[in-house]
Amino acid sequence: MPRWEPDARGRLERAALELTRERAFDEISVSDITARAGLKERTFYRYFADKREVFFAGQDELAEIFRTTIAGAPAGAAPLELVTAALIAAEPVLRERREFGRERNQLLAEHRGLAERELSKLAILADTMAAALRRCGVAEPTATLAADAGITVFKVAYERWIDDDNHRDLPVLVRDVAEAFGTIVCETPAASTH
Amino acid sequence: MPRWEPDARGRLERAALELTRERAFDEISVSDITARAGLKERTFYRYFADKREVFFAGQDELAEIFRTTIAGAPAGAAPLELVTAALIAAEPVLRERREFGRERNQLLAEHRGLAERELSKLAILADTMAAALRRCGVAEPTATLAADAGITVFKVAYERWIDDDNHRDLPVLVRDVAEAFGTIVCETPAASTH
């Protein structure tokens, strides 16, 4: 029987990120990660299906926050408001991991395989939100459109937030970006010509 | 010097899809695909960077249609209208490949690696649209929000369209789904309780 390892998931995640400062992700093996974390290789596979998954450890927690926030919202709120509230509810978890998130985002920008995995994780989060919206009585395609819109808002707001020069809080950024959704149906200004 | 092969890309694409009817994608090699297509293996790598890419041969053509449609639109159109027009402009290309598209979509649903690649291709198309919108004078985050909204509309409308029982034209479906965007800011009906 495997022993229970306190915070094994977090230790593996941190060890993996630490190793990516030393060499390319493709040159790091699962056994390198477990060795750095002081754990056994089979412990890794108890938590993660493959090497890439180590950078998506927070996914389930986010999904749970999105689900419960949408389910618990007062009746009558607009779908875009519901997904905005869900994103804002995730702020404490994200704030706690802001430094990690910044470094992780850089890594994703440099590694196609990780970037693809990130997109598939965001698609799962969108599906989670769409399902929660349908349970609140939101019909299709509105539920899917609102959930995807929520994920776009999340991506844009999150990138602005982890930017070093940006000192605004994530909820403020989320609200600003979500409000800009109204502008996609407004007239386009004439492009400046040179 | 490699000889020019007429429609080599199309032959490779069709050969690959044909092989997936016989066995799993992971059990098909690039040399299996080229053999089936009656071409040499190095011809494959002139067109595609890796095995998965064979199912994304139409990507550049779509990007070009999106780019030119947005650039050529009359001034003053709303960003969501611009991306909707771009999707509708792609209809002839998509109609020509409807049967292929249906089979391909089934394959993507069954293969995680291909589904991830599809998401990254859709993200590139969204970036293409956002860049075209910015060149028309659309500011950020509106350009990104409208482009992502366009891709969501595309996904939902395309899935409805390739559905066997659906006899509506793609442009009609695109317009219907795009119009539903207005509903994401409307009040949610109370969920029925059981």
PDB file of C-alpha atoms in Angstrom, chain A:
ATOM      1  CA  MET A   1       0.000   0.000   0.000  1.00  0.00           C
ATOM      2  CA  PRO A   2       1.394   3.443  -0.913  1.00  0.00           C
ATOM      3  CA  ARG A   3       1.993   5.716   2.036  1.00  0.00           C
ATOM      4  CA  TRP A   4       0.079   8.986   2.148  1.00  0.00           C
ATOM      5  CA  GLU A   5       2.453  11.831   1.296  1.00  0.00           C
ATOM      6  CA  PRO A   6       1.541  15.265   2.669  1.00  0.00           C
ATOM      7  CA  ASP A   7       1.008  17.754  -0.189  1.00  0.00           C
ATOM      8  CA  ALA A   8       2.523  15.341  -2.712  1.00  0.00           C
ATOM      9  CA  ARG A   9       0.695  17.053  -5.569  1.00  0.00           C
ATOM     10  CA  GLY A  10       2.031  20.483  -4.664  1.00  0.00           C
ATOM     11  CA  ARG A  11       5.549  19.117  -4.162  1.00  0.00           C
ATOM     12  CA  LEU A  12       5.515  17.461  -7.597  1.00  0.00           C
ATOM     13  CA  GLU A  13       4.186  20.617  -9.224  1.00  0.00           C
ATOM     14  CA  ARG A  14       6.845  22.810  -7.615  1.00  0.00           C
ATOM     15  CA  ALA A  15       9.631  20.301  -8.396  1.00  0.00           C
ATOM     16  CA  ALA A  16       8.561  20.199 -12.063  1.00  0.00           C
ATOM     17  CA  LEU A  17       8.518  23.987 -12.349  1.00  0.00           C
ATOM     18  CA  GLU A  18      11.907  24.217 -10.642  1.00  0.00           C
ATOM     19  CA  LEU A  19      13.364  21.737 -13.151  1.00  0.00           C
ATOM     20  CA  THR A  20      12.054  23.775 -16.104  1.00  0.00           C
ATOM     21  CA  ARG A  21      14.281  26.645 -14.909  1.00  0.00           C
ATOM     22  CA  GLU A  22      17.268  24.344 -15.450  1.00  0.00           C
ATOM     23  CA  ARG A  23      16.401  22.627 -18.728  1.00  0.00           C
ATOM     24  CA  ALA A  24      13.736  22.195 -21.403  1.00  0.00           C
ATOM     25  CA  PHE A  25      10.489  20.445 -20.440  1.00  0.00           C
ATOM     26  CA  ASP A  26      11.100  17.701 -23.034  1.00  0.00           C
ATOM     27  CA  GLU A  27      14.390  16.840 -21.344  1.00  0.00           C
ATOM     28  CA  ILE A  28      12.762  16.349 -17.956  1.00  0.00           C
ATOM     29  CA  SER A  29      11.422  12.894 -17.076  1.00  0.00           C
ATOM     30  CA  VAL A  30       8.789  11.893 -14.545  1.00  0.00           C
ATOM     31  CA  SER A  31      11.529  10.231 -12.518  1.00  0.00           C
ATOM     32  CA  ASP A  32      13.506  13.520 -12.509  1.00  0.00           C
ATOM     33  CA  ILE A  33      10.431  15.251 -11.094  1.00  0.00           C
ATOM     34  CA  THR A  34       9.753  12.652  -8.411  1.00  0.00           C
ATOM     35  CA  ALA A  35      13.448  12.554  -7.439  1.00  0.00           C
ATOM     36  CA  ARG A  36      13.461  16.346  -7.014  1.00  0.00           C
ATOM     37  CA  ALA A  37      10.279  16.170  -4.949  1.00  0.00           C
ATOM     38  CA  GLY A  38      11.716  13.370  -2.788  1.00  0.00           C
ATOM     39  CA  LEU A  39       8.916  11.012  -3.802  1.00  0.00           C
ATOM     40  CA  LYS A  40       8.555   7.705  -5.619  1.00  0.00           C
ATOM     41  CA  GLU A  41       7.708   7.542  -9.318  1.00  0.00           C
ATOM     42  CA  ARG A  42       4.514   5.601  -8.687  1.00  0.00           C
ATOM     43  CA  THR A  43       3.346   8.447  -6.440  1.00  0.00           C
ATOM     44  CA  PHE A  44       3.431  10.703  -9.512  1.00  0.00           C
ATOM     45  CA  TYR A  45       1.030   8.455 -11.389  1.00  0.00           C
ATOM     46  CA  ARG A  46      -1.351   8.365  -8.454  1.00  0.00           C
ATOM     47  CA  TYR A  47      -1.893  12.093  -8.989  1.00  0.00           C
ATOM     48  CA  PHE A  48      -1.211  12.690 -12.686  1.00  0.00           C
ATOM     49  CA  ALA A  49      -1.982  10.661 -15.824  1.00  0.00           C
ATOM     50  CA  ASP A  50       1.100  11.918 -17.660  1.00  0.00           C
ATOM     51  CA  LYS A  51       4.017  14.345 -17.356  1.00  0.00           C
ATOM     52  CA  ARG A  52       2.129  17.363 -18.738  1.00  0.00           C
ATOM     53  CA  GLU A  53      -0.643  17.015 -16.173  1.00  0.00           C
ATOM     54  CA  VAL A  54       1.673  18.123 -13.380  1.00  0.00           C
ATOM     55  CA  PHE A  55       1.052  21.737 -14.474  1.00  0.00           C
ATOM     56  CA  PHE A  56      -2.718  21.404 -14.303  1.00  0.00           C
ATOM     57  CA  ALA A  57      -3.062  20.364 -10.682  1.00  0.00           C
ATOM     58  CA  GLY A  58      -5.437  23.231  -9.829  1.00  0.00           C
ATOM     59  CA  GLN A  59      -7.982  22.340 -12.536  1.00  0.00           C
ATOM     60  CA  ASP A  60     -10.425  20.335 -10.406  1.00  0.00           C
ATOM     61  CA  GLU A  61     -10.518  22.974  -7.710  1.00  0.00           C
ATOM     62  CA  LEU A  62     -11.372  25.678 -10.272  1.00  0.00           C
ATOM     63  CA  ALA A  63     -14.090  23.502 -11.811  1.00  0.00           C
ATOM     64  CA  GLU A  64     -15.619  22.944  -8.376  1.00  0.00           C
ATOM     65  CA  ILE A  65     -15.627  26.693  -7.605  1.00  0.00           C
ATOM     66  CA  PHE A  66     -17.246  27.483 -10.966  1.00  0.00           C
ATOM     67  CA  ARG A  67     -19.882  24.799 -10.484  1.00  0.00           C
ATOM     68  CA  THR A  68     -20.886  25.743  -6.948  1.00  0.00           C
ATOM     69  CA  THR A  69     -20.848  29.502  -7.594  1.00  0.00           C
ATOM     70  CA  ILE A  70     -23.171  29.200 -10.594  1.00  0.00           C
ATOM     71  CA  ALA A  71     -25.449  26.752  -8.758  1.00  0.00           C
ATOM     72  CA  GLY A  72     -25.660  29.026  -5.724  1.00  0.00           C
ATOM     73  CA  ALA A  73     -26.305  32.308  -7.567  1.00  0.00           C
ATOM     74  CA  PRO A  74     -29.589  34.157  -7.035  1.00  0.00           C
ATOM     75  CA  ALA A  75     -32.296  33.351  -9.609  1.00  0.00           C
ATOM     76  CA  GLY A  76     -32.695  35.692 -12.566  1.00  0.00           C
ATOM     77  CA  ALA A  77     -29.050  36.701 -13.039  1.00  0.00           C
ATOM     78  CA  ALA A  78     -27.889  36.974 -16.652  1.00  0.00           C
ATOM     79  CA  PRO A  79     -25.699  34.055 -17.862  1.00  0.00           C
ATOM     80  CA  LEU A  80     -22.701  36.356 -18.401  1.00  0.00           C
ATOM     81  CA  GLU A  81     -23.137  37.646 -14.825  1.00  0.00           C
ATOM     82  CA  LEU A  82     -23.180  34.070 -13.548  1.00  0.00           C
ATOM     83  CA  VAL A  83     -19.921  33.155 -15.267  1.00  0.00           C
ATOM     84  CA  THR A  84     -18.340  36.448 -14.161  1.00  0.00           C
ATOM     85  CA  ALA A  85     -19.302  35.672 -10.562  1.00  0.00           C
ATOM     86  CA  ALA A  86     -17.762  32.221 -10.949  1.00  0.00           C
ATOM     87  CA  LEU A  87     -14.461  33.686 -12.161  1.00  0.00           C
ATOM     88  CA  ILE A  88     -14.392  36.186  -9.308  1.00  0.00           C
ATOM     89  CA  ALA A  89     -15.070  33.426  -6.780  1.00  0.00           C
ATOM     90  CA  ALA A  90     -11.865  31.718  -7.939  1.00  0.00           C
ATOM     91  CA  GLU A  91      -9.768  34.770  -7.101  1.00  0.00           C
ATOM     92  CA  PRO A  92      -8.464  33.661  -3.647  1.00  0.00           C
ATOM     93  CA  VAL A  93      -7.174  30.368  -5.075  1.00  0.00           C
ATOM     94  CA  LEU A  94      -5.527  32.155  -7.999  1.00  0.00           C
ATOM     95  CA  ARG A  95      -4.048  34.931  -5.851  1.00  0.00           C
ATOM     96  CA  GLU A  96      -2.365  32.371  -3.612  1.00  0.00           C
ATOM     97  CA  ARG A  97      -0.636  30.982  -6.697  1.00  0.00           C
ATOM     98  CA  ARG A  98       0.038  34.194  -8.597  1.00  0.00           C
ATOM     99  CA  GLU A  99       3.834  33.820  -8.794  1.00  0.00           C
ATOM    100  CA  PHE A 100       3.500  30.195  -9.810  1.00  0.00           C
ATOM    101  CA  GLY A 101       0.894  31.196 -12.410  1.00  0.00           C
ATOM    102  CA  ARG A 102       3.155  33.782 -13.988  1.00  0.00           C
ATOM    103  CA  GLU A 103       6.036  31.355 -14.382  1.00  0.00           C
ATOM    104  CA  ARG A 104       3.679  28.646 -15.594  1.00  0.00           C
ATOM    105  CA  ASN A 105       2.199  30.952 -18.252  1.00  0.00           C
ATOM    106  CA  GLN A 106       5.654  31.687 -19.616  1.00  0.00           C
ATOM    107  CA  LEU A 107       6.355  27.982 -19.822  1.00  0.00           C
ATOM    108  CA  LEU A 108       3.084  27.369 -21.697  1.00  0.00           C
ATOM    109  CA  ALA A 109       3.969  30.103 -24.194  1.00  0.00           C
ATOM    110  CA  GLU A 110       7.187  28.259 -25.008  1.00  0.00           C
ATOM    111  CA  HIS A 111       5.933  24.670 -25.215  1.00  0.00           C
ATOM    112  CA  ARG A 112       3.367  23.709 -27.818  1.00  0.00           C
ATOM    113  CA  GLY A 113       2.349  20.475 -26.115  1.00  0.00           C
ATOM    114  CA  LEU A 114       1.662  22.251 -22.830  1.00  0.00           C
ATOM    115  CA  ALA A 115      -0.179  25.054 -24.629  1.00  0.00           C
ATOM    116  CA  GLU A 116      -2.414  22.473 -26.325  1.00  0.00           C
ATOM    117  CA  ARG A 117      -3.099  20.778 -23.006  1.00  0.00           C
ATOM    118  CA  GLU A 118      -3.995  24.164 -21.502  1.00  0.00           C
ATOM    119  CA  LEU A 119      -6.542  24.763 -24.267  1.00  0.00           C
ATOM    120  CA  SER A 120      -8.123  21.388 -23.637  1.00  0.00           C
ATOM    121  CA  LYS A 121      -8.289  22.130 -19.897  1.00  0.00           C
ATOM    122  CA  LEU A 122      -9.955  25.491 -20.582  1.00  0.00           C
ATOM    123  CA  ALA A 123     -12.425  23.699 -22.869  1.00  0.00           C
ATOM    124  CA  ILE A 124     -13.269  21.345 -19.981  1.00  0.00           C
ATOM    125  CA  LEU A 125     -13.802  24.341 -17.680  1.00  0.00           C
ATOM    126  CA  ALA A 126     -16.090  25.877 -20.324  1.00  0.00           C
ATOM    127  CA  ASP A 127     -18.074  22.625 -20.491  1.00  0.00           C
ATOM    128  CA  THR A 128     -18.338  22.626 -16.681  1.00  0.00           C
ATOM    129  CA  MET A 129     -19.738  26.169 -16.733  1.00  0.00           C
ATOM    130  CA  ALA A 130     -22.144  25.415 -19.599  1.00  0.00           C
ATOM    131  CA  ALA A 131     -23.497  22.375 -17.729  1.00  0.00           C
ATOM    132  CA  ALA A 132     -23.937  24.445 -14.542  1.00  0.00           C
ATOM    133  CA  LEU A 133     -25.783  27.132 -16.536  1.00  0.00           C
ATOM    134  CA  ARG A 134     -28.112  24.541 -18.083  1.00  0.00           C
ATOM    135  CA  ARG A 135     -28.929  23.260 -14.604  1.00  0.00           C
ATOM    136  CA  CYS A 136     -29.931  26.868 -13.743  1.00  0.00           C
ATOM    137  CA  GLY A 137     -32.393  26.881 -16.640  1.00  0.00           C
ATOM    138  CA  VAL A 138     -30.224  28.510 -19.318  1.00  0.00           C
ATOM    139  CA  ALA A 139     -31.063  27.068 -22.755  1.00  0.00           C
ATOM    140  CA  GLU A 140     -28.657  26.189 -25.579  1.00  0.00           C
ATOM    141  CA  PRO A 141     -26.878  27.758 -27.399  1.00  0.00           C
ATOM    142  CA  THR A 142     -26.929  30.533 -24.746  1.00  0.00           C
ATOM    143  CA  ALA A 143     -25.273  28.304 -22.124  1.00  0.00           C
ATOM    144  CA  THR A 144     -22.378  27.370 -24.423  1.00  0.00           C
ATOM    145  CA  LEU A 145     -21.959  30.950 -25.682  1.00  0.00           C
ATOM    146  CA  ALA A 146     -21.912  32.367 -22.149  1.00  0.00           C
ATOM    147  CA  ALA A 147     -19.520  29.690 -20.878  1.00  0.00           C
ATOM    148  CA  ASP A 148     -17.093  30.227 -23.765  1.00  0.00           C
ATOM    149  CA  ALA A 149     -17.387  33.983 -23.260  1.00  0.00           C
ATOM    150  CA  GLY A 150     -16.518  33.415 -19.609  1.00  0.00           C
ATOM    151  CA  ILE A 151     -13.373  31.512 -20.531  1.00  0.00           C
ATOM    152  CA  THR A 152     -12.326  34.294 -22.926  1.00  0.00           C
ATOM    153  CA  VAL A 153     -12.865  36.858 -20.164  1.00  0.00           C
ATOM    154  CA  PHE A 154     -10.819  34.668 -17.836  1.00  0.00           C
ATOM    155  CA  LYS A 155      -7.903  34.371 -20.292  1.00  0.00           C
ATOM    156  CA  VAL A 156      -7.761  38.102 -21.038  1.00  0.00           C
ATOM    157  CA  ALA A 157      -8.223  39.229 -17.419  1.00  0.00           C
ATOM    158  CA  TYR A 158      -5.789  36.647 -16.044  1.00  0.00           C
ATOM    159  CA  GLU A 159      -3.037  37.671 -18.477  1.00  0.00           C
ATOM    160  CA  ARG A 160      -3.473  41.307 -17.539  1.00  0.00           C
ATOM    161  CA  TRP A 161      -3.446  40.433 -13.877  1.00  0.00           C
ATOM    162  CA  ILE A 162      -0.253  38.385 -13.800  1.00  0.00           C
ATOM    163  CA  ASP A 163       1.497  41.137 -15.760  1.00  0.00           C
ATOM    164  CA  ASP A 164       4.089  42.678 -13.422  1.00  0.00           C
ATOM    165  CA  ASP A 165       3.142  46.277 -14.141  1.00  0.00           C
ATOM    166  CA  ASN A 166      -0.494  45.724 -13.408  1.00  0.00           C
ATOM    167  CA  HIS A 167      -1.640  46.447  -9.905  1.00  0.00           C
ATOM    168  CA  ARG A 168      -5.374  46.067 -10.313  1.00  0.00           C
ATOM    169  CA  ASP A 169      -7.223  43.253  -8.577  1.00  0.00           C
ATOM    170  CA  LEU A 170      -8.391  40.283 -10.608  1.00  0.00           C
ATOM    171  CA  PRO A 171     -12.132  40.886  -9.886  1.00  0.00           C
ATOM    172  CA  VAL A 172     -11.827  44.462 -11.229  1.00  0.00           C
ATOM    173  CA  LEU A 173     -10.143  43.178 -14.395  1.00  0.00           C
ATOM    174  CA  VAL A 174     -12.729  40.408 -14.822  1.00  0.00           C
ATOM    175  CA  ARG A 175     -15.574  42.935 -14.567  1.00  0.00           C
ATOM    176  CA  ASP A 176     -13.893  45.345 -16.993  1.00  0.00           C
ATOM    177  CA  VAL A 177     -13.312  42.671 -19.626  1.00  0.00           C
ATOM    178  CA  ALA A 178     -16.805  41.183 -19.186  1.00  0.00           C
ATOM    179  CA  GLU A 179     -18.311  44.651 -19.657  1.00  0.00           C
ATOM    180  CA  ALA A 180     -16.410  45.048 -22.909  1.00  0.00           C
ATOM    181  CA  PHE A 181     -18.556  42.202 -24.269  1.00  0.00           C
ATOM    182  CA  GLY A 182     -21.235  44.802 -24.915  1.00  0.00           C
ATOM    183  CA  THR A 183     -18.907  46.474 -27.427  1.00  0.00           C
ATOM    184  CA  ILE A 184     -18.706  43.516 -29.824  1.00  0.00           C
ATOM    185  CA  VAL A 185     -22.129  44.444 -31.183  1.00  0.00           C
ATOM    186  CA  CYS A 186     -21.307  48.181 -31.486  1.00  0.00           C
ATOM    187  CA  GLU A 187     -20.154  50.051 -34.553  1.00  0.00           C
ATOM    188  CA  THR A 188     -16.444  49.741 -35.431  1.00  0.00           C
ATOM    189  CA  PRO A 189     -14.548  53.028 -35.566  1.00  0.00           C
ATOM    190  CA  ALA A 190     -12.900  53.753 -38.911  1.00  0.00           C
ATOM    191  CA  ALA A 191      -9.318  52.403 -38.938  1.00  0.00           C
ATOM    192  CA  SER A 192      -6.707  55.115 -39.074  1.00  0.00           C
ATOM    193  CA  THR A 193      -5.039  55.167 -42.471  1.00  0.00           C
ATOM    194  CA  HIS A 194      -1.378  56.037 -42.928  1.00  0.00           C
TER     195      HIS A 194
END
